[in-house]
PDB file of C-alpha atoms in Angstrom:
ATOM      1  CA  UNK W   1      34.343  29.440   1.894  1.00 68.00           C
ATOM      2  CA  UNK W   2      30.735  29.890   2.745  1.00 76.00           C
ATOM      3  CA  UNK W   3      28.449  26.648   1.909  1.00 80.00           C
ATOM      4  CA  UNK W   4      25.693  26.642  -0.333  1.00 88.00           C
ATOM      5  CA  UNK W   5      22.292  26.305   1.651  1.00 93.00           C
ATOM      6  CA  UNK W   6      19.570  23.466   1.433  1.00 95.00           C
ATOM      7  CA  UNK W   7      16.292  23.842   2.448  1.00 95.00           C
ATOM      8  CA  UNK W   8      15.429  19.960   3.162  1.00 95.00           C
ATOM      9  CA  UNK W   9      15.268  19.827   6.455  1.00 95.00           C
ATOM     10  CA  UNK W  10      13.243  23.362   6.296  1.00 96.00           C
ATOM     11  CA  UNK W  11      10.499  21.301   4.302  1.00 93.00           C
ATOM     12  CA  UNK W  12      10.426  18.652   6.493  1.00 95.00           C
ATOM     13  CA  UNK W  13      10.057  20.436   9.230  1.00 95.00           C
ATOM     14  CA  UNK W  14       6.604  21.524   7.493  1.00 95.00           C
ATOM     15  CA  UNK W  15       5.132  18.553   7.877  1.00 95.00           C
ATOM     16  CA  UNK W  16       3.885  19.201  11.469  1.00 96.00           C
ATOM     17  CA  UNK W  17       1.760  21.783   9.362  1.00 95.00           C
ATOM     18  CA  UNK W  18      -0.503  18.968   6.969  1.00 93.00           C
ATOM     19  CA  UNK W  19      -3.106  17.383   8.259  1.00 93.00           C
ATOM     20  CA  UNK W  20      -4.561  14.097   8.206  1.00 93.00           C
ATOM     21  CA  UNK W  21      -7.356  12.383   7.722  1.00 91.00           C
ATOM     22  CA  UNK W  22      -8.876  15.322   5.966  1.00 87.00           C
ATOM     23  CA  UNK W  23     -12.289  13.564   4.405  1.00 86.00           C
ATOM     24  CA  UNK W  24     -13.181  12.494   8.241  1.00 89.00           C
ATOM     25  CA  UNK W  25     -14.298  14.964  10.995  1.00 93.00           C
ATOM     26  CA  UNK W  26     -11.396  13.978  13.823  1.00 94.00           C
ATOM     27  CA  UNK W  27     -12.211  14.705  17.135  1.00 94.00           C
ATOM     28  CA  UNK W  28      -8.046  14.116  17.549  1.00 94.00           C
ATOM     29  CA  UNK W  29      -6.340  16.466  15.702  1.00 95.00           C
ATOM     30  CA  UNK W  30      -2.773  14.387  13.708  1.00 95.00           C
ATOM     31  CA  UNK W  31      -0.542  16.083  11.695  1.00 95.00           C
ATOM     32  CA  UNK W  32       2.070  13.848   9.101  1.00 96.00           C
ATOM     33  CA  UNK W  33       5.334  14.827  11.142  1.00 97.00           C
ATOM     34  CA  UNK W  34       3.203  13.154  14.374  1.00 97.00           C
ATOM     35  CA  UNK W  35       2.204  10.363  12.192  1.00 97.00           C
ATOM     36  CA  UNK W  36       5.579   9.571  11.112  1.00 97.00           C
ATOM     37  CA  UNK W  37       7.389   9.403  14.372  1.00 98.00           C
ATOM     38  CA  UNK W  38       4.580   6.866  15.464  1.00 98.00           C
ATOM     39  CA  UNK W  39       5.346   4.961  12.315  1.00 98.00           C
ATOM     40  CA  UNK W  40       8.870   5.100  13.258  1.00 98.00           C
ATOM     41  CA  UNK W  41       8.714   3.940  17.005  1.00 98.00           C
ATOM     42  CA  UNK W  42       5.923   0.974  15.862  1.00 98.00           C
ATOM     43  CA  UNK W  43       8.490  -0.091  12.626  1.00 98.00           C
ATOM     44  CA  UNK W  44      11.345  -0.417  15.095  1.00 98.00           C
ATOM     45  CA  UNK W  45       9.183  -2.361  17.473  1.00 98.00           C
ATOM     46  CA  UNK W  46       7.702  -4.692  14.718  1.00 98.00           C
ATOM     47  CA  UNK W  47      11.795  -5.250  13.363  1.00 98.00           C
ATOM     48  CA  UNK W  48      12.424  -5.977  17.473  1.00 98.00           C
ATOM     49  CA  UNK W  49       9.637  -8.270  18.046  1.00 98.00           C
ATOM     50  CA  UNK W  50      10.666 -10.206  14.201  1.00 98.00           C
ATOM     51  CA  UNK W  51      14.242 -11.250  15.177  1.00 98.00           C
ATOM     52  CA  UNK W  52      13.276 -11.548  18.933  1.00 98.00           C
ATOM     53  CA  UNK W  53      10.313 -13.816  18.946  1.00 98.00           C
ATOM     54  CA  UNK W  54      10.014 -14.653  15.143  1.00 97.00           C
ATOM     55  CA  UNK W  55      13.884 -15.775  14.300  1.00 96.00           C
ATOM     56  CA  UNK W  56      13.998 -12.392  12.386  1.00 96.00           C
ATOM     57  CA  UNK W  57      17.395 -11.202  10.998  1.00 97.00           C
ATOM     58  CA  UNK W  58      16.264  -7.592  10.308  1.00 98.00           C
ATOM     59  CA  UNK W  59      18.186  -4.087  11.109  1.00 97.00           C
ATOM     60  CA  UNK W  60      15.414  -2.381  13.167  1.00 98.00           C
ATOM     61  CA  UNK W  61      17.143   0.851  13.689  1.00 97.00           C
ATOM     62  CA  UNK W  62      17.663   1.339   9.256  1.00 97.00           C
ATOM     63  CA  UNK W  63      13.377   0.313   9.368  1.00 98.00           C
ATOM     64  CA  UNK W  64      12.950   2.704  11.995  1.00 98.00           C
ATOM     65  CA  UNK W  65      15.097   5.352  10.199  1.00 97.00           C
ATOM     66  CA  UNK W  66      12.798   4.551   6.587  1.00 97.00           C
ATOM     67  CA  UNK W  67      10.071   5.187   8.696  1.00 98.00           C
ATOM     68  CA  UNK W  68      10.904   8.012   9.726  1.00 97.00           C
ATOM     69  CA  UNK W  69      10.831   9.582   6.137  1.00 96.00           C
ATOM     70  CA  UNK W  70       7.809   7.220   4.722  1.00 95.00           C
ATOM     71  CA  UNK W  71       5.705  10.200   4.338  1.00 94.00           C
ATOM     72  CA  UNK W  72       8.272  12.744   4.303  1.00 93.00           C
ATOM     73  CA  UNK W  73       7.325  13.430   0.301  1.00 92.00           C
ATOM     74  CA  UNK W  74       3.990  14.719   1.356  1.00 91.00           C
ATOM     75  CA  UNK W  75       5.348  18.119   1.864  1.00 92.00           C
ATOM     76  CA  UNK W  76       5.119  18.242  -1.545  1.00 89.00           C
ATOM     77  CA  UNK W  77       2.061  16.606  -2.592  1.00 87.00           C
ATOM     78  CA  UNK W  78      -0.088  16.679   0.778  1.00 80.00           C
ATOM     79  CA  UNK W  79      -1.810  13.935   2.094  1.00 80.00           C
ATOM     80  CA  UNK W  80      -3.914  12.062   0.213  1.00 74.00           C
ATOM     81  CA  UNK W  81      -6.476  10.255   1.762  1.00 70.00           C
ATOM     82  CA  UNK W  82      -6.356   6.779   1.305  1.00 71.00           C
ATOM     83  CA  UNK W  83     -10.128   6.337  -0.585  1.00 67.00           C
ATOM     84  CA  UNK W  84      -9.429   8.418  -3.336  1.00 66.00           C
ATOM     85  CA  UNK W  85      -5.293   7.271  -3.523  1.00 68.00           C
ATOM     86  CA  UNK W  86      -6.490   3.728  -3.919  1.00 67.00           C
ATOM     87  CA  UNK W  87     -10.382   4.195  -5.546  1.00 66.00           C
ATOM     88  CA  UNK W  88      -9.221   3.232  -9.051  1.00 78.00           C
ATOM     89  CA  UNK W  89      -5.848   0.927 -10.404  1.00 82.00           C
ATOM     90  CA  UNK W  90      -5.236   4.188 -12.930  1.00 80.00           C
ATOM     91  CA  UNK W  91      -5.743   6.777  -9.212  1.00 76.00           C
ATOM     92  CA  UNK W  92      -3.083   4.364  -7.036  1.00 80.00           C
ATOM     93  CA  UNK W  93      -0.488   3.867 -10.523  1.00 83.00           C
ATOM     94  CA  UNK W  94      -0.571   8.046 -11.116  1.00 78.00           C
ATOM     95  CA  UNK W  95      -0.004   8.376  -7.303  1.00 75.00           C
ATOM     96  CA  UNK W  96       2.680   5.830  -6.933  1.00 81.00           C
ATOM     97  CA  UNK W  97       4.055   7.883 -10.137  1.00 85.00           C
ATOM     98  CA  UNK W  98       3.399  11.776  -8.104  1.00 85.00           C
ATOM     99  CA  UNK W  99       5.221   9.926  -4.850  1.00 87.00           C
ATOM    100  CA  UNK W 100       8.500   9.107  -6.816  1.00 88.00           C
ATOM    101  CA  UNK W 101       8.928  12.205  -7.914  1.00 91.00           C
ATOM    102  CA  UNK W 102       8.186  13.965  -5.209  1.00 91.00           C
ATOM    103  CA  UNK W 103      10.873  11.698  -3.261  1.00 92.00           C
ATOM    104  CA  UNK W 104      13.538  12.636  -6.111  1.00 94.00           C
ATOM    105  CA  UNK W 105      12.830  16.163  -5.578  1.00 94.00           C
ATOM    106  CA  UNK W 106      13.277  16.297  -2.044  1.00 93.00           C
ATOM    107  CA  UNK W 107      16.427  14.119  -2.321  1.00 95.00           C
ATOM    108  CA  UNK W 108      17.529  16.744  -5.206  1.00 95.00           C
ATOM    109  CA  UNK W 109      17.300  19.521  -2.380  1.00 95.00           C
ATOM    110  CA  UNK W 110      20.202  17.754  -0.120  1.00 96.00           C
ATOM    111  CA  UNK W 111      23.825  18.671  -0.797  1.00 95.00           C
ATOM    112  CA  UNK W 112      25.382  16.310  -3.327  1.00 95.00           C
ATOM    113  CA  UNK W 113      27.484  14.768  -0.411  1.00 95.00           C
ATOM    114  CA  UNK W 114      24.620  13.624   1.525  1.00 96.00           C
ATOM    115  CA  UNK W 115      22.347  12.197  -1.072  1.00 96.00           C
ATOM    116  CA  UNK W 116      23.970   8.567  -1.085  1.00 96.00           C
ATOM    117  CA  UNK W 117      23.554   8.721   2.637  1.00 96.00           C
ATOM    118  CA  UNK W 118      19.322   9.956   2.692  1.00 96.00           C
ATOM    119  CA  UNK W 119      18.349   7.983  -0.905  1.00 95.00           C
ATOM    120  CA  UNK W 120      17.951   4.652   1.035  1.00 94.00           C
ATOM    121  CA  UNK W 121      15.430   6.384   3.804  1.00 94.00           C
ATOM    122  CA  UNK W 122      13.700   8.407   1.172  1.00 93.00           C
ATOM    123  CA  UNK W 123      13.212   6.800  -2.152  1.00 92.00           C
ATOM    124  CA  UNK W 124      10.774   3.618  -0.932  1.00 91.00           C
ATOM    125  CA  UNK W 125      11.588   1.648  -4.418  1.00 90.00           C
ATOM    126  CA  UNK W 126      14.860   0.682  -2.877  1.00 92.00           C
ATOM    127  CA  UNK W 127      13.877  -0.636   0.445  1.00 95.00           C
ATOM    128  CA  UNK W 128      14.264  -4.396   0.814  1.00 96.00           C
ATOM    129  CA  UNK W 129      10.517  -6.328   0.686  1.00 96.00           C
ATOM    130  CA  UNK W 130      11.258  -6.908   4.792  1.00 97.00           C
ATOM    131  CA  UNK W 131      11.457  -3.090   5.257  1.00 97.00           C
ATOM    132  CA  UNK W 132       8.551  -2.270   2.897  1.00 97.00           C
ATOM    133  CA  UNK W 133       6.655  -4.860   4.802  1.00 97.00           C
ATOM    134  CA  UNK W 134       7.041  -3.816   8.049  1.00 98.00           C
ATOM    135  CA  UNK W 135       6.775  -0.094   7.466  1.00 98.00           C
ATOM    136  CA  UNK W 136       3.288  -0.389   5.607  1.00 96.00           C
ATOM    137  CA  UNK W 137       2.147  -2.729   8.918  1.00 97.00           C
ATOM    138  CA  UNK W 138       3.374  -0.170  11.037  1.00 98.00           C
ATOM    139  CA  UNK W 139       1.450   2.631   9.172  1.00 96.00           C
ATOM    140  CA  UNK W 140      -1.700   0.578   9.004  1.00 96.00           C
ATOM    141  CA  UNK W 141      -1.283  -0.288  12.777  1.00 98.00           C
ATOM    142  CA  UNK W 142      -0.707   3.213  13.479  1.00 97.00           C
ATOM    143  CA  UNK W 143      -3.735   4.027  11.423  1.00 96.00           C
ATOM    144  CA  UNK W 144      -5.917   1.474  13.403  1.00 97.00           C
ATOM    145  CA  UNK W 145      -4.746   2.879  16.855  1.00 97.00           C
ATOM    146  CA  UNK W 146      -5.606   6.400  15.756  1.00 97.00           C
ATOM    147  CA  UNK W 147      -8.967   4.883  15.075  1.00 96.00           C
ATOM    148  CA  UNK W 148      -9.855   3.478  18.063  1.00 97.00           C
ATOM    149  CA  UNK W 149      -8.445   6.902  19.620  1.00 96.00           C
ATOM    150  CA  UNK W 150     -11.357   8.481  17.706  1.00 95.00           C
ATOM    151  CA  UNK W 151     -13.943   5.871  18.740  1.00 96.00           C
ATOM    152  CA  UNK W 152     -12.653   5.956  22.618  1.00 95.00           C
ATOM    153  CA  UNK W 153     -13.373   9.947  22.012  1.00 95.00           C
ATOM    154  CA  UNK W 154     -16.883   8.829  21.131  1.00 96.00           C
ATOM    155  CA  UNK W 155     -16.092  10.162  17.432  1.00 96.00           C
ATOM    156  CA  UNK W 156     -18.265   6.789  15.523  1.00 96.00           C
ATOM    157  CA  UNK W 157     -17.246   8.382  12.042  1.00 93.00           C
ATOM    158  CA  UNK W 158     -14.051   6.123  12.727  1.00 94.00           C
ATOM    159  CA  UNK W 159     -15.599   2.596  13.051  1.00 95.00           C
ATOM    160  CA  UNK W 160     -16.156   1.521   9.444  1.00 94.00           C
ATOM    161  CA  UNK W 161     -12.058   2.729   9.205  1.00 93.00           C
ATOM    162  CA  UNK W 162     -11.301   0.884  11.792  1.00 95.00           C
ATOM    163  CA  UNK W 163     -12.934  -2.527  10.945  1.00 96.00           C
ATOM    164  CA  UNK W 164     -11.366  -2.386   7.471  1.00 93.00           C
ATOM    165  CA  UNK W 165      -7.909  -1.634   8.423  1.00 94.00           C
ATOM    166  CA  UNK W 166      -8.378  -4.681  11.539  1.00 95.00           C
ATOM    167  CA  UNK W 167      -9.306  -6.585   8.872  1.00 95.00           C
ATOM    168  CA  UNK W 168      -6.564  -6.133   7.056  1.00 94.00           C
ATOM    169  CA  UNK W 169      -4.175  -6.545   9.458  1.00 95.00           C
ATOM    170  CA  UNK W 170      -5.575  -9.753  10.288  1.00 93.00           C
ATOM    171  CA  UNK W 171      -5.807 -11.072   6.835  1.00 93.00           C
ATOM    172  CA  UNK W 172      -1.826  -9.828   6.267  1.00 93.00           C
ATOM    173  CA  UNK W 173      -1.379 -11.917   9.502  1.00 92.00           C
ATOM    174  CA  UNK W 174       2.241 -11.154  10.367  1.00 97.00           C
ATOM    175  CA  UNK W 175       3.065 -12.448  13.675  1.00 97.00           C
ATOM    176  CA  UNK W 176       4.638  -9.288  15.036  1.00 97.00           C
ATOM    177  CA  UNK W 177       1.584  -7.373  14.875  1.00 97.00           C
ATOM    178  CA  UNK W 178      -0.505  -9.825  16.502  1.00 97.00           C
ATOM    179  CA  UNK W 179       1.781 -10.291  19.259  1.00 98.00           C
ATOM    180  CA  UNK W 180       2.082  -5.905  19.055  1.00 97.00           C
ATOM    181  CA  UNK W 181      -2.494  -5.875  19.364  1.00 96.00           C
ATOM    182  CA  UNK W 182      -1.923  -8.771  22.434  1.00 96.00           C
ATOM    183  CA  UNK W 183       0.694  -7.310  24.428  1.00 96.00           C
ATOM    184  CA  UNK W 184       1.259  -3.706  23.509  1.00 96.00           C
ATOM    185  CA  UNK W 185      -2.476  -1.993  22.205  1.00 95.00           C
ATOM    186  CA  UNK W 186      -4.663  -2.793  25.098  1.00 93.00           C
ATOM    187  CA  UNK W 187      -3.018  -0.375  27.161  1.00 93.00           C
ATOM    188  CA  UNK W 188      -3.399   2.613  24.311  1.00 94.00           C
ATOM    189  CA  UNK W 189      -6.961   3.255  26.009  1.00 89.00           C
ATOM    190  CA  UNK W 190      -5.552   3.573  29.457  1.00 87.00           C
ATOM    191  CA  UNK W 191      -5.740   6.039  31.701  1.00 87.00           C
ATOM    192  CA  UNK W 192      -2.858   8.122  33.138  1.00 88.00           C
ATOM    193  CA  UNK W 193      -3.634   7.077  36.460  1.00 86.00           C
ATOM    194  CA  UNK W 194      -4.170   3.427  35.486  1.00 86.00           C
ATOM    195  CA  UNK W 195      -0.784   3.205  33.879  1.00 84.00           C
ATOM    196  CA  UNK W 196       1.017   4.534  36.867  1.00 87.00           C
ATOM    197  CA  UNK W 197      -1.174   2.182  39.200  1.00 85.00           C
ATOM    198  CA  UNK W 198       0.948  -0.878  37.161  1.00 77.00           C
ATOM    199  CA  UNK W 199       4.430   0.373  37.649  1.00 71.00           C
TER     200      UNK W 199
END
C-alpha cells in the first residue's frame, strides 16, 4: 500500500527562496535556509562552550537541531523584519500569535507518525528557557556577524544594526558569547589566504 504524501520538507526546502533583511539595501545577499544553518552551527557552539567552560549541563546537538527549524515557519509568513515585528507591544503579541500558527500548520503537514518526533524542533513554546536562550543569542550573534559582513563590504547602511544588536548582546551578557566575539569572530573578517597562513 502506497503512502500518503507530505509536502513538509518540500516547503522547507523553499526557504533558500526568502530573503532577508528586506528594508536594508545588502551588499551580501542571505536567504532564511542560509540563516538558519548559521543559527544552527553558532547554537551548538554556544550549548558546547556552556557545559565546557561554563559548568553547563545542556544537550547541544537537540539546541542545534531547534535551531535548525527556528525560522522554518517563515515559509509561511515570510520574513519579517525585525523594526516593524517589534515597533509596537500589539505588532510583536499579533506576530508571536501569526508564528504559532504558522508552526502548527507546518507540523499539521508531517505524517501523523512523525509529528511527536518534529513538535519539539518546531513549535518554540515548548523549548526549555536554556534552549530558547541560546537559540535567540545565536540568531542575534548571527545577525551581528552578518552586519559587520556588510560594513567589511563597505555597505555603512549596516552600522546603526550593528551597534544595537552589540549592544544587546553585551547587555544580555552570557558568557558563551563573549568568549564566542573573543576567540571565534575576529577571524570572520579574514582572508582566505590569511586563514591558511595559521594552519
Amino acid at each position: 500500500m502506497a503512502r500518503r504524501t507530505s509536502p513538509f520538507f518540500a516547503y522547507l526546502g523553499r526557504l533558500r527562496w526568502i530573503r532577508r533583511w528586506g528594508l536594508m539595501r545588502n551588499a551580501i545577499e542571505e536567504d532564511v535556509a542560509t540563516h538558519s544553518w548559521e543559527v544552527s552551527v553558532l547554537a551548538h557552539a554556544l550549548a558546547t562552550i556552556r557545559n565546557t567552560h561554563y559548568d553547563g549541563d545542556v544537550n547541544a546537538d537537540a539546541i542545534a537541531a531547534a535551531a535548525l527549524y527556528h525560522d522554518a515557519s517563515e515559509v509561511i509568513t515570510g520574513d519579517m523584519p525585525t523594526p516593524v515585528k517589534y515597533y509596537s507591544s500589539v505588532m510583536r503579541e499579533a506576530f508571536a500569535d501569526v508564528e504559532h500558527r504558522a508552526q502548527k500548520e507546518l507540523l499539521d503537514l508531517l505524517p501523523e507518525t512523525l509529528r511527536p518526533a518534529l513538535a519539539p524542533y518546531l513549535e518554540e513554546s515548548s523549548w526549555s528557557d536554556s534552549t530558547a536562550e541560546l537559540i535567540k543569542a545565536a540568531d542575534r550573534l548571527a545577525a551581528l556577524l552578518k552586519c559587520e559582513a556588510e560594513l567589511r563590504a563597505g555597505n555603512r547602511e549596516f552600522e546603526q544594526a550593528a551597534q544595537q544588536i552589540r549592544t544587546r548582546l553585551e547587555s544580555e551578557a552570557l558568557p558563551e558569547v563573549a568568549y564566542f566575539l573573543e576567540v571565534f569572530a575576529p577571524d570572520y573578517g579574514a582572508s582566505l589566504d590569511y586563514l591558511l597562513e595559521r594552519q
